[in-house]
PDB file of N, CA and C in Angstrom:
ATOM      1  N   MET A   1     -63.063 -28.180  18.478  1.00 54.00           N
ATOM      2  CA  MET A   1     -61.603 -27.237  18.058  1.00 54.00           C
ATOM      3  C   MET A   1     -61.709 -26.941  19.927  1.00 54.00           C
ATOM      4  N   SER A   2     -60.842 -26.826  20.749  1.00 60.00           N
ATOM      5  CA  SER A   2     -60.264 -27.114  22.099  1.00 60.00           C
ATOM      6  C   SER A   2     -60.467 -25.194  22.359  1.00 60.00           C
ATOM      7  N   THR A   3     -60.407 -24.535  23.440  1.00 70.00           N
ATOM      8  CA  THR A   3     -61.129 -23.733  24.473  1.00 70.00           C
ATOM      9  C   THR A   3     -59.244 -23.885  25.258  1.00 70.00           C
ATOM     10  N   PRO A   4     -59.127 -22.760  25.565  1.00 75.00           N
ATOM     11  CA  PRO A   4     -57.893 -22.426  25.897  1.00 75.00           C
ATOM     12  C   PRO A   4     -58.201 -22.549  27.046  1.00 75.00           C
ATOM     13  N   MET A   5     -57.670 -22.996  28.066  1.00 81.00           N
ATOM     14  CA  MET A   5     -57.542 -23.115  29.677  1.00 81.00           C
ATOM     15  C   MET A   5     -57.035 -21.226  29.783  1.00 81.00           C
ATOM     16  N   THR A   6     -57.694 -20.218  31.287  1.00 86.00           N
ATOM     17  CA  THR A   6     -57.090 -19.662  31.369  1.00 86.00           C
ATOM     18  C   THR A   6     -56.267 -19.666  32.504  1.00 86.00           C
ATOM     19  N   ASP A   7     -55.051 -18.598  32.503  1.00 88.00           N
ATOM     20  CA  ASP A   7     -54.391 -19.025  34.059  1.00 88.00           C
ATOM     21  C   ASP A   7     -54.936 -19.204  35.101  1.00 88.00           C
ATOM     22  N   ARG A   8     -55.915 -18.836  36.189  1.00 91.00           N
ATOM     23  CA  ARG A   8     -56.293 -19.051  36.557  1.00 91.00           C
ATOM     24  C   ARG A   8     -57.282 -20.698  37.173  1.00 91.00           C
ATOM     25  N   GLU A   9     -57.750 -20.949  36.255  1.00 89.00           N
ATOM     26  CA  GLU A   9     -57.905 -22.432  36.043  1.00 89.00           C
ATOM     27  C   GLU A   9     -56.308 -23.152  35.770  1.00 89.00           C
ATOM     28  N   ILE A  10     -55.549 -22.965  34.885  1.00 89.00           N
ATOM     29  CA  ILE A  10     -54.232 -23.358  35.253  1.00 89.00           C
ATOM     30  C   ILE A  10     -53.882 -23.714  37.087  1.00 89.00           C
ATOM     31  N   ARG A  11     -54.159 -22.681  37.199  1.00 91.00           N
ATOM     32  CA  ARG A  11     -53.261 -22.597  38.407  1.00 91.00           C
ATOM     33  C   ARG A  11     -54.436 -23.438  39.894  1.00 91.00           C
ATOM     34  N   LEU A  12     -55.623 -22.891  39.738  1.00 92.00           N
ATOM     35  CA  LEU A  12     -56.870 -24.266  40.341  1.00 92.00           C
ATOM     36  C   LEU A  12     -56.119 -25.509  40.271  1.00 92.00           C
ATOM     37  N   LEU A  13     -55.422 -25.853  39.118  1.00 90.00           N
ATOM     38  CA  LEU A  13     -55.451 -27.177  39.095  1.00 90.00           C
ATOM     39  C   LEU A  13     -53.751 -28.182  39.369  1.00 90.00           C
ATOM     40  N   ASP A  14     -53.350 -26.942  39.881  1.00 93.00           N
ATOM     41  CA  ASP A  14     -52.404 -27.024  40.248  1.00 93.00           C
ATOM     42  C   ASP A  14     -51.317 -27.508  39.452  1.00 93.00           C
ATOM     43  N   PHE A  15     -51.155 -27.361  38.156  1.00 92.00           N
ATOM     44  CA  PHE A  15     -51.104 -27.632  36.659  1.00 92.00           C
ATOM     45  C   PHE A  15     -49.646 -27.347  36.875  1.00 92.00           C
ATOM     46  N   HIS A  16     -48.764 -26.515  37.909  1.00 92.00           N
ATOM     47  CA  HIS A  16     -47.099 -26.817  37.953  1.00 92.00           C
ATOM     48  C   HIS A  16     -46.156 -27.997  38.306  1.00 92.00           C
ATOM     49  N   THR A  17     -47.822 -28.550  39.252  1.00 94.00           N
ATOM     50  CA  THR A  17     -46.950 -29.989  39.990  1.00 94.00           C
ATOM     51  C   THR A  17     -47.473 -30.758  39.076  1.00 94.00           C
ATOM     52  N   ILE A  18     -48.077 -30.777  38.246  1.00 92.00           N
ATOM     53  CA  ILE A  18     -48.440 -32.239  37.173  1.00 92.00           C
ATOM     54  C   ILE A  18     -46.711 -32.212  36.254  1.00 92.00           C
ATOM     55  N   ARG A  19     -47.041 -30.689  36.055  1.00 93.00           N
ATOM     56  CA  ARG A  19     -45.376 -30.848  34.947  1.00 93.00           C
ATOM     57  C   ARG A  19     -44.319 -31.292  35.405  1.00 93.00           C
ATOM     58  N   GLU A  20     -44.183 -30.927  36.841  1.00 93.00           N
ATOM     59  CA  GLU A  20     -42.898 -31.353  38.116  1.00 93.00           C
ATOM     60  C   GLU A  20     -42.590 -33.186  37.589  1.00 93.00           C
ATOM     61  N   LYS A  21     -43.486 -33.326  37.987  1.00 92.00           N
ATOM     62  CA  LYS A  21     -43.705 -34.880  38.206  1.00 92.00           C
ATOM     63  C   LYS A  21     -43.673 -35.536  36.296  1.00 92.00           C
ATOM     64  N   LEU A  22     -44.202 -34.846  36.027  1.00 89.00           N
ATOM     65  CA  LEU A  22     -44.001 -35.294  34.488  1.00 89.00           C
ATOM     66  C   LEU A  22     -42.673 -35.367  34.284  1.00 89.00           C
ATOM     67  N   THR A  23     -41.959 -34.258  34.495  1.00 90.00           N
ATOM     68  CA  THR A  23     -40.358 -33.622  34.258  1.00 90.00           C
ATOM     69  C   THR A  23     -39.419 -35.357  34.483  1.00 90.00           C
ATOM     70  N   TYR A  24     -40.081 -35.226  35.802  1.00 88.00           N
ATOM     71  CA  TYR A  24     -39.289 -36.080  36.202  1.00 88.00           C
ATOM     72  C   TYR A  24     -39.148 -37.798  35.525  1.00 88.00           C
ATOM     73  N   TYR A  25     -40.122 -38.117  34.851  1.00 81.00           N
ATOM     74  CA  TYR A  25     -40.291 -39.487  34.348  1.00 81.00           C
ATOM     75  C   TYR A  25     -39.512 -39.135  32.462  1.00 81.00           C
ATOM     76  N   THR A  26     -38.760 -37.621  32.026  1.00 82.00           N
ATOM     77  CA  THR A  26     -38.543 -37.771  30.989  1.00 82.00           C
ATOM     78  C   THR A  26     -37.148 -38.403  30.825  1.00 82.00           C
ATOM     79  N   VAL A  27     -36.855 -38.859  29.718  1.00 76.00           N
ATOM     80  CA  VAL A  27     -34.989 -39.309  29.043  1.00 76.00           C
ATOM     81  C   VAL A  27     -34.852 -38.050  28.936  1.00 76.00           C
ATOM     82  N   THR A  28     -35.543 -37.221  27.962  1.00 80.00           N
ATOM     83  CA  THR A  28     -34.649 -35.964  27.274  1.00 80.00           C
ATOM     84  C   THR A  28     -34.844 -35.041  27.016  1.00 80.00           C
ATOM     85  N   GLU A  29     -34.062 -34.068  27.158  1.00 82.00           N
ATOM     86  CA  GLU A  29     -34.195 -32.536  27.236  1.00 82.00           C
ATOM     87  C   GLU A  29     -35.194 -31.931  26.256  1.00 82.00           C
ATOM     88  N   ALA A  30     -35.541 -32.409  25.125  1.00 84.00           N
ATOM     89  CA  ALA A  30     -35.953 -32.031  24.348  1.00 84.00           C
ATOM     90  C   ALA A  30     -37.580 -32.691  24.913  1.00 84.00           C
ATOM     91  N   GLY A  31     -37.363 -33.425  25.990  1.00 86.00           N
ATOM     92  CA  GLY A  31     -39.109 -33.741  26.035  1.00 86.00           C
ATOM     93  C   GLY A  31     -38.761 -33.615  27.535  1.00 86.00           C
ATOM     94  N   LYS A  32     -38.192 -32.683  28.625  1.00 89.00           N
ATOM     95  CA  LYS A  32     -38.474 -31.886  29.645  1.00 89.00           C
ATOM     96  C   LYS A  32     -39.065 -30.824  29.237  1.00 89.00           C
ATOM     97  N   GLU A  33     -38.239 -30.214  27.496  1.00 91.00           N
ATOM     98  CA  GLU A  33     -39.332 -29.033  27.143  1.00 91.00           C
ATOM     99  C   GLU A  33     -40.281 -29.308  26.951  1.00 91.00           C
ATOM    100  N   LYS A  34     -40.782 -30.291  26.067  1.00 90.00           N
ATOM    101  CA  LYS A  34     -42.474 -30.262  26.122  1.00 90.00           C
ATOM    102  C   LYS A  34     -42.973 -30.314  27.566  1.00 90.00           C
ATOM    103  N   ALA A  35     -42.421 -31.319  28.137  1.00 91.00           N
ATOM    104  CA  ALA A  35     -43.537 -31.625  29.408  1.00 91.00           C
ATOM    105  C   ALA A  35     -44.118 -29.851  30.082  1.00 91.00           C
ATOM    106  N   TRP A  36     -42.717 -29.183  30.010  1.00 92.00           N
ATOM    107  CA  TRP A  36     -43.009 -27.594  30.989  1.00 92.00           C
ATOM    108  C   TRP A  36     -43.688 -26.549  29.736  1.00 92.00           C
ATOM    109  N   SER A  37     -44.474 -27.267  28.378  1.00 91.00           N
ATOM    110  CA  SER A  37     -44.798 -26.567  27.681  1.00 91.00           C
ATOM    111  C   SER A  37     -46.056 -27.206  27.370  1.00 91.00           C
ATOM    112  N   LEU A  38     -46.585 -28.384  28.422  1.00 90.00           N
ATOM    113  CA  LEU A  38     -48.172 -28.403  28.476  1.00 90.00           C
ATOM    114  C   LEU A  38     -48.975 -27.934  28.392  1.00 90.00           C
ATOM    115  N   LEU A  39     -49.925 -27.739  28.094  1.00 89.00           N
ATOM    116  CA  LEU A  39     -51.054 -27.055  28.676  1.00 89.00           C
ATOM    117  C   LEU A  39     -52.704 -28.460  28.832  1.00 89.00           C
ATOM    118  N   PRO A  40     -53.451 -28.246  29.628  1.00 89.00           N
ATOM    119  CA  PRO A  40     -54.538 -29.465  30.024  1.00 89.00           C
ATOM    120  C   PRO A  40     -55.410 -29.149  28.615  1.00 89.00           C
ATOM    121  N   PHE A  41     -56.093 -30.136  28.576  1.00 87.00           N
ATOM    122  CA  PHE A  41     -57.007 -30.094  27.676  1.00 87.00           C
ATOM    123  C   PHE A  41     -58.194 -30.211  28.163  1.00 87.00           C
ATOM    124  N   SER A  42     -58.910 -29.471  27.578  1.00 83.00           N
ATOM    125  CA  SER A  42     -60.247 -28.741  27.579  1.00 83.00           C
ATOM    126  C   SER A  42     -61.220 -29.971  26.764  1.00 83.00           C
ATOM    127  N   GLN A  43     -60.870 -30.889  26.395  1.00 88.00           N
ATOM    128  CA  GLN A  43     -61.519 -31.522  25.394  1.00 88.00           C
ATOM    129  C   GLN A  43     -61.917 -33.038  26.007  1.00 88.00           C
ATOM    130  N   ILE A  44     -62.816 -33.696  26.441  1.00 92.00           N
ATOM    131  CA  ILE A  44     -62.586 -35.090  26.569  1.00 92.00           C
ATOM    132  C   ILE A  44     -62.367 -36.184  25.239  1.00 92.00           C
ATOM    133  N   LYS A  45     -62.666 -35.401  23.846  1.00 94.00           N
ATOM    134  CA  LYS A  45     -61.554 -36.357  22.866  1.00 94.00           C
ATOM    135  C   LYS A  45     -60.204 -36.155  22.729  1.00 94.00           C
ATOM    136  N   GLU A  46     -59.524 -34.806  23.255  1.00 92.00           N
ATOM    137  CA  GLU A  46     -58.316 -34.790  22.988  1.00 92.00           C
ATOM    138  C   GLU A  46     -57.232 -35.955  24.152  1.00 92.00           C
ATOM    139  N   VAL A  47     -58.044 -35.452  25.284  1.00 92.00           N
ATOM    140  CA  VAL A  47     -57.491 -36.365  26.441  1.00 92.00           C
ATOM    141  C   VAL A  47     -57.595 -37.700  26.103  1.00 92.00           C
ATOM    142  N   THR A  48     -58.249 -38.336  25.732  1.00 95.00           N
ATOM    143  CA  THR A  48     -58.573 -40.033  25.140  1.00 95.00           C
ATOM    144  C   THR A  48     -57.759 -40.088  24.102  1.00 95.00           C
ATOM    145  N   GLY A  49     -57.151 -39.603  23.253  1.00 94.00           N
ATOM    146  CA  GLY A  49     -56.164 -39.192  22.296  1.00 94.00           C
ATOM    147  C   GLY A  49     -54.938 -39.024  22.943  1.00 94.00           C
ATOM    148  N   ALA A  50     -54.108 -38.117  23.994  1.00 91.00           N
ATOM    149  CA  ALA A  50     -53.362 -38.573  24.482  1.00 91.00           C
ATOM    150  C   ALA A  50     -53.095 -39.854  25.256  1.00 91.00           C
ATOM    151  N   LEU A  51     -54.143 -40.336  25.619  1.00 93.00           N
ATOM    152  CA  LEU A  51     -54.057 -41.563  26.786  1.00 93.00           C
ATOM    153  C   LEU A  51     -53.292 -42.374  26.010  1.00 93.00           C
ATOM    154  N   GLN A  52     -54.003 -42.462  25.097  1.00 94.00           N
ATOM    155  CA  GLN A  52     -54.032 -43.619  24.236  1.00 94.00           C
ATOM    156  C   GLN A  52     -52.705 -43.450  23.526  1.00 94.00           C
ATOM    157  N   LYS A  53     -52.192 -42.351  23.186  1.00 90.00           N
ATOM    158  CA  LYS A  53     -50.512 -42.201  22.963  1.00 90.00           C
ATOM    159  C   LYS A  53     -49.757 -42.511  23.713  1.00 90.00           C
ATOM    160  N   THR A  54     -50.092 -42.282  25.380  1.00 85.00           N
ATOM    161  CA  THR A  54     -48.747 -42.572  26.067  1.00 85.00           C
ATOM    162  C   THR A  54     -49.450 -43.762  26.339  1.00 85.00           C
ATOM    163  N   THR A  55     -50.331 -45.018  26.550  1.00 88.00           N
ATOM    164  CA  THR A  55     -50.053 -45.991  26.740  1.00 88.00           C
ATOM    165  C   THR A  55     -49.568 -46.799  25.706  1.00 88.00           C
ATOM    166  N   GLN A  56     -49.362 -46.451  24.481  1.00 82.00           N
ATOM    167  CA  GLN A  56     -48.473 -46.969  23.297  1.00 82.00           C
ATOM    168  C   GLN A  56     -47.164 -46.959  23.553  1.00 82.00           C
ATOM    169  N   VAL A  57     -46.737 -45.557  24.042  1.00 78.00           N
ATOM    170  CA  VAL A  57     -45.519 -45.080  24.028  1.00 78.00           C
ATOM    171  C   VAL A  57     -44.735 -46.249  25.245  1.00 78.00           C
ATOM    172  N   ARG A  58     -45.503 -46.246  26.535  1.00 79.00           N
ATOM    173  CA  ARG A  58     -45.437 -46.497  27.469  1.00 79.00           C
ATOM    174  C   ARG A  58     -45.177 -48.090  27.512  1.00 79.00           C
ATOM    175  N   ARG A  59     -45.785 -49.127  26.088  1.00 77.00           N
ATOM    176  CA  ARG A  59     -46.067 -50.401  26.156  1.00 77.00           C
ATOM    177  C   ARG A  59     -44.471 -50.459  25.462  1.00 77.00           C
ATOM    178  N   LEU A  60     -44.188 -50.129  24.284  1.00 72.00           N
ATOM    179  CA  LEU A  60     -42.999 -49.318  23.676  1.00 72.00           C
ATOM    180  C   LEU A  60     -41.779 -49.473  24.532  1.00 72.00           C
ATOM    181  N   LEU A  61     -41.689 -48.477  25.587  1.00 72.00           N
ATOM    182  CA  LEU A  61     -40.367 -47.936  26.268  1.00 72.00           C
ATOM    183  C   LEU A  61     -39.718 -49.376  27.525  1.00 72.00           C
ATOM    184  N   LYS A  62     -41.682 -49.823  27.872  1.00 74.00           N
ATOM    185  CA  LYS A  62     -41.341 -50.874  28.706  1.00 74.00           C
ATOM    186  C   LYS A  62     -39.950 -51.368  29.173  1.00 74.00           C
ATOM    187  N   ASP A  63     -39.384 -52.337  27.509  1.00 68.00           N
ATOM    188  CA  ASP A  63     -38.236 -53.299  28.073  1.00 68.00           C
ATOM    189  C   ASP A  63     -37.296 -52.704  27.192  1.00 68.00           C
ATOM    190  N   SER A  64     -36.969 -51.236  27.487  1.00 68.00           N
ATOM    191  CA  SER A  64     -36.021 -50.455  25.679  1.00 68.00           C
ATOM    192  C   SER A  64     -34.868 -50.045  27.148  1.00 68.00           C
ATOM    193  N   LEU A  65     -33.904 -50.166  26.565  1.00 64.00           N
ATOM    194  CA  LEU A  65     -32.630 -49.572  27.135  1.00 64.00           C
ATOM    195  C   LEU A  65     -32.499 -47.918  27.771  1.00 64.00           C
ATOM    196  N   PHE A  66     -33.625 -47.153  26.940  1.00 65.00           N
ATOM    197  CA  PHE A  66     -33.660 -45.570  27.422  1.00 65.00           C
ATOM    198  C   PHE A  66     -33.967 -45.404  28.450  1.00 65.00           C
ATOM    199  N   THR A  67     -32.938 -45.025  29.234  1.00 63.00           N
ATOM    200  CA  THR A  67     -32.984 -44.098  30.524  1.00 63.00           C
ATOM    201  C   THR A  67     -32.089 -42.662  30.620  1.00 63.00           C
ATOM    202  N   HIS A  68     -32.401 -42.213  31.921  1.00 55.00           N
ATOM    203  CA  HIS A  68     -32.520 -40.666  31.932  1.00 55.00           C
ATOM    204  C   HIS A  68     -30.370 -40.247  31.482  1.00 55.00           C
ATOM    205  N   GLU A  69     -29.601 -41.571  31.664  1.00 60.00           N
ATOM    206  CA  GLU A  69     -28.532 -41.335  31.400  1.00 60.00           C
ATOM    207  C   GLU A  69     -28.523 -42.026  29.633  1.00 60.00           C
ATOM    208  N   THR A  70     -29.039 -42.986  29.395  1.00 62.00           N
ATOM    209  CA  THR A  70     -28.478 -42.959  28.391  1.00 62.00           C
ATOM    210  C   THR A  70     -29.345 -42.961  27.087  1.00 62.00           C
ATOM    211  N   VAL A  71     -30.303 -41.635  26.523  1.00 72.00           N
ATOM    212  CA  VAL A  71     -30.587 -40.876  25.205  1.00 72.00           C
ATOM    213  C   VAL A  71     -29.891 -39.471  25.914  1.00 72.00           C
ATOM    214  N   PRO A  72     -28.963 -39.045  24.448  1.00 78.00           N
ATOM    215  CA  PRO A  72     -28.412 -37.772  24.404  1.00 78.00           C
ATOM    216  C   PRO A  72     -29.349 -36.769  23.816  1.00 78.00           C
ATOM    217  N   ASP A  73     -29.320 -35.678  23.933  1.00 83.00           N
ATOM    218  CA  ASP A  73     -29.627 -34.876  23.001  1.00 83.00           C
ATOM    219  C   ASP A  73     -28.937 -34.429  21.614  1.00 83.00           C
ATOM    220  N   LEU A  74     -29.762 -34.804  20.825  1.00 87.00           N
ATOM    221  CA  LEU A  74     -29.264 -34.863  19.811  1.00 87.00           C
ATOM    222  C   LEU A  74     -29.755 -33.867  18.688  1.00 87.00           C
ATOM    223  N   ARG A  75     -30.290 -32.654  19.678  1.00 88.00           N
ATOM    224  CA  ARG A  75     -30.685 -31.478  18.593  1.00 88.00           C
ATOM    225  C   ARG A  75     -29.749 -30.788  18.414  1.00 88.00           C
ATOM    226  N   PRO A  76     -28.605 -30.245  19.068  1.00 90.00           N
ATOM    227  CA  PRO A  76     -27.452 -29.629  19.072  1.00 90.00           C
ATOM    228  C   PRO A  76     -26.500 -30.179  17.460  1.00 90.00           C
ATOM    229  N   HIS A  77     -26.879 -31.426  17.852  1.00 91.00           N
ATOM    230  CA  HIS A  77     -26.091 -31.788  16.396  1.00 91.00           C
ATOM    231  C   HIS A  77     -26.942 -32.302  15.173  1.00 91.00           C
ATOM    232  N   LEU A  78     -27.786 -32.422  15.523  1.00 92.00           N
ATOM    233  CA  LEU A  78     -28.843 -32.473  14.627  1.00 92.00           C
ATOM    234  C   LEU A  78     -28.585 -30.850  13.561  1.00 92.00           C
ATOM    235  N   LYS A  79     -28.384 -29.927  14.528  1.00 93.00           N
ATOM    236  CA  LYS A  79     -28.693 -28.228  13.837  1.00 93.00           C
ATOM    237  C   LYS A  79     -27.473 -28.242  13.324  1.00 93.00           C
ATOM    238  N   ARG A  80     -26.443 -28.365  13.794  1.00 92.00           N
ATOM    239  CA  ARG A  80     -25.501 -28.935  13.054  1.00 92.00           C
ATOM    240  C   ARG A  80     -25.756 -29.058  11.585  1.00 92.00           C
ATOM    241  N   LEU A  81     -25.784 -30.095  11.640  1.00 93.00           N
ATOM    242  CA  LEU A  81     -25.573 -31.345  10.314  1.00 93.00           C
ATOM    243  C   LEU A  81     -26.666 -30.616   9.246  1.00 93.00           C
ATOM    244  N   SER A  82     -27.746 -29.743   9.867  1.00 94.00           N
ATOM    245  CA  SER A  82     -28.655 -28.958   8.928  1.00 94.00           C
ATOM    246  C   SER A  82     -28.335 -28.257   8.483  1.00 94.00           C
ATOM    247  N   LYS A  83     -27.181 -27.121   8.567  1.00 95.00           N
ATOM    248  CA  LYS A  83     -25.962 -26.260   8.914  1.00 95.00           C
ATOM    249  C   LYS A  83     -24.946 -26.741   7.804  1.00 95.00           C
ATOM    250  N   GLY A  84     -25.160 -27.980   7.447  1.00 94.00           N
ATOM    251  CA  GLY A  84     -23.950 -28.100   6.225  1.00 94.00           C
ATOM    252  C   GLY A  84     -23.479 -28.646   6.855  1.00 94.00           C
ATOM    253  N   GLY A  85     -22.848 -28.432   9.007  1.00 93.00           N
ATOM    254  CA  GLY A  85     -21.712 -28.871   9.089  1.00 93.00           C
ATOM    255  C   GLY A  85     -21.094 -30.456   9.093  1.00 93.00           C
ATOM    256  N   SER A  86     -20.367 -30.680  10.232  1.00 93.00           N
ATOM    257  CA  SER A  86     -19.959 -31.849  10.382  1.00 93.00           C
ATOM    258  C   SER A  86     -19.452 -32.459  11.500  1.00 93.00           C
ATOM    259  N   LEU A  87     -19.733 -33.792  12.318  1.00 91.00           N
ATOM    260  CA  LEU A  87     -19.553 -34.320  13.075  1.00 91.00           C
ATOM    261  C   LEU A  87     -18.347 -34.917  13.652  1.00 91.00           C
ATOM    262  N   GLY A  88     -18.098 -34.739  14.810  1.00 92.00           N
ATOM    263  CA  GLY A  88     -17.454 -35.373  15.051  1.00 92.00           C
ATOM    264  C   GLY A  88     -17.183 -36.585  16.035  1.00 92.00           C
ATOM    265  N   ALA A  89     -15.984 -37.153  16.356  1.00 92.00           N
ATOM    266  CA  ALA A  89     -15.952 -39.138  16.761  1.00 92.00           C
ATOM    267  C   ALA A  89     -17.477 -38.569  18.394  1.00 92.00           C
ATOM    268  N   GLU A  90     -17.362 -37.800  19.280  1.00 89.00           N
ATOM    269  CA  GLU A  90     -17.895 -37.918  20.435  1.00 89.00           C
ATOM    270  C   GLU A  90     -19.518 -37.646  19.970  1.00 89.00           C
ATOM    271  N   GLU A  91     -19.587 -36.781  19.085  1.00 90.00           N
ATOM    272  CA  GLU A  91     -21.073 -36.473  18.557  1.00 90.00           C
ATOM    273  C   GLU A  91     -21.402 -37.752  17.823  1.00 90.00           C
ATOM    274  N   LEU A  92     -20.829 -38.119  17.189  1.00 91.00           N
ATOM    275  CA  LEU A  92     -21.532 -39.215  16.391  1.00 91.00           C
ATOM    276  C   LEU A  92     -21.385 -40.963  16.779  1.00 91.00           C
ATOM    277  N   SER A  93     -20.881 -40.764  18.836  1.00 88.00           N
ATOM    278  CA  SER A  93     -21.071 -41.493  19.747  1.00 88.00           C
ATOM    279  C   SER A  93     -22.516 -41.783  20.280  1.00 88.00           C
ATOM    280  N   ALA A  94     -22.604 -39.903  20.412  1.00 85.00           N
ATOM    281  CA  ALA A  94     -24.376 -40.416  21.104  1.00 85.00           C
ATOM    282  C   ALA A  94     -25.152 -40.592  19.785  1.00 85.00           C
ATOM    283  N   PHE A  95     -25.174 -40.255  17.970  1.00 86.00           N
ATOM    284  CA  PHE A  95     -26.387 -41.005  17.560  1.00 86.00           C
ATOM    285  C   PHE A  95     -26.142 -42.344  17.890  1.00 86.00           C
ATOM    286  N   ILE A  96     -25.194 -43.319  17.850  1.00 86.00           N
ATOM    287  CA  ILE A  96     -24.835 -44.397  18.107  1.00 86.00           C
ATOM    288  C   ILE A  96     -25.833 -45.269  19.066  1.00 86.00           C
ATOM    289  N   LEU A  97     -25.046 -44.116  20.497  1.00 80.00           N
ATOM    290  CA  LEU A  97     -25.909 -44.796  21.898  1.00 80.00           C
ATOM    291  C   LEU A  97     -27.430 -44.715  21.821  1.00 80.00           C
ATOM    292  N   PHE A  98     -28.028 -43.839  20.701  1.00 79.00           N
ATOM    293  CA  PHE A  98     -29.267 -43.932  20.733  1.00 79.00           C
ATOM    294  C   PHE A  98     -29.549 -44.521  19.348  1.00 79.00           C
ATOM    295  N   LEU A  99     -29.596 -44.799  18.417  1.00 83.00           N
ATOM    296  CA  LEU A  99     -29.964 -45.583  17.570  1.00 83.00           C
ATOM    297  C   LEU A  99     -29.373 -46.986  18.090  1.00 83.00           C
ATOM    298  N   GLN A 100     -28.382 -47.341  18.700  1.00 78.00           N
ATOM    299  CA  GLN A 100     -28.508 -48.706  19.830  1.00 78.00           C
ATOM    300  C   GLN A 100     -29.596 -48.826  20.707  1.00 78.00           C
ATOM    301  N   GLY A 101     -30.397 -47.817  21.564  1.00 73.00           N
ATOM    302  CA  GLY A 101     -31.959 -48.101  22.374  1.00 73.00           C
ATOM    303  C   GLY A 101     -32.818 -48.147  21.378  1.00 73.00           C
ATOM    304  N   CYS A 102     -32.682 -47.628  20.549  1.00 74.00           N
ATOM    305  CA  CYS A 102     -34.179 -47.797  19.132  1.00 74.00           C
ATOM    306  C   CYS A 102     -33.859 -49.121  18.767  1.00 74.00           C
ATOM    307  N   GLU A 103     -32.796 -50.180  18.614  1.00 72.00           N
ATOM    308  CA  GLU A 103     -32.840 -51.091  18.189  1.00 72.00           C
ATOM    309  C   GLU A 103     -33.621 -52.566  19.021  1.00 72.00           C
ATOM    310  N   HIS A 104     -33.921 -52.045  20.146  1.00 65.00           N
ATOM    311  CA  HIS A 104     -34.447 -53.106  20.940  1.00 65.00           C
ATOM    312  C   HIS A 104     -36.219 -52.185  21.606  1.00 65.00           C
ATOM    313  N   LEU A 105     -36.618 -51.556  20.497  1.00 62.00           N
ATOM    314  CA  LEU A 105     -38.106 -51.070  20.173  1.00 62.00           C
ATOM    315  C   LEU A 105     -38.392 -52.100  19.745  1.00 62.00           C
TER     316      LEU A 105
END
């Protein structure tokens, strides 16, 4: 089990700078939020696992159509759908754009 780092350790690592740099490379609002919420790993097993996942995703995204401009934030639309709501043409277009990007993964 991982031991959480203290605020002091996080400051010593200048982890906010790492978050800023990581956030720059995210392509969705959800990704930005996830990047800002990350904390450093304290166990080597966690680090190696995360590096393996990162390598796999980078390979998938290398030739994809996903960019900062083309990935819409679908969370509000999904929330509306989960409550039984419906989507208009603009919201449906956001899903189409996303799915077109997925097609090339």
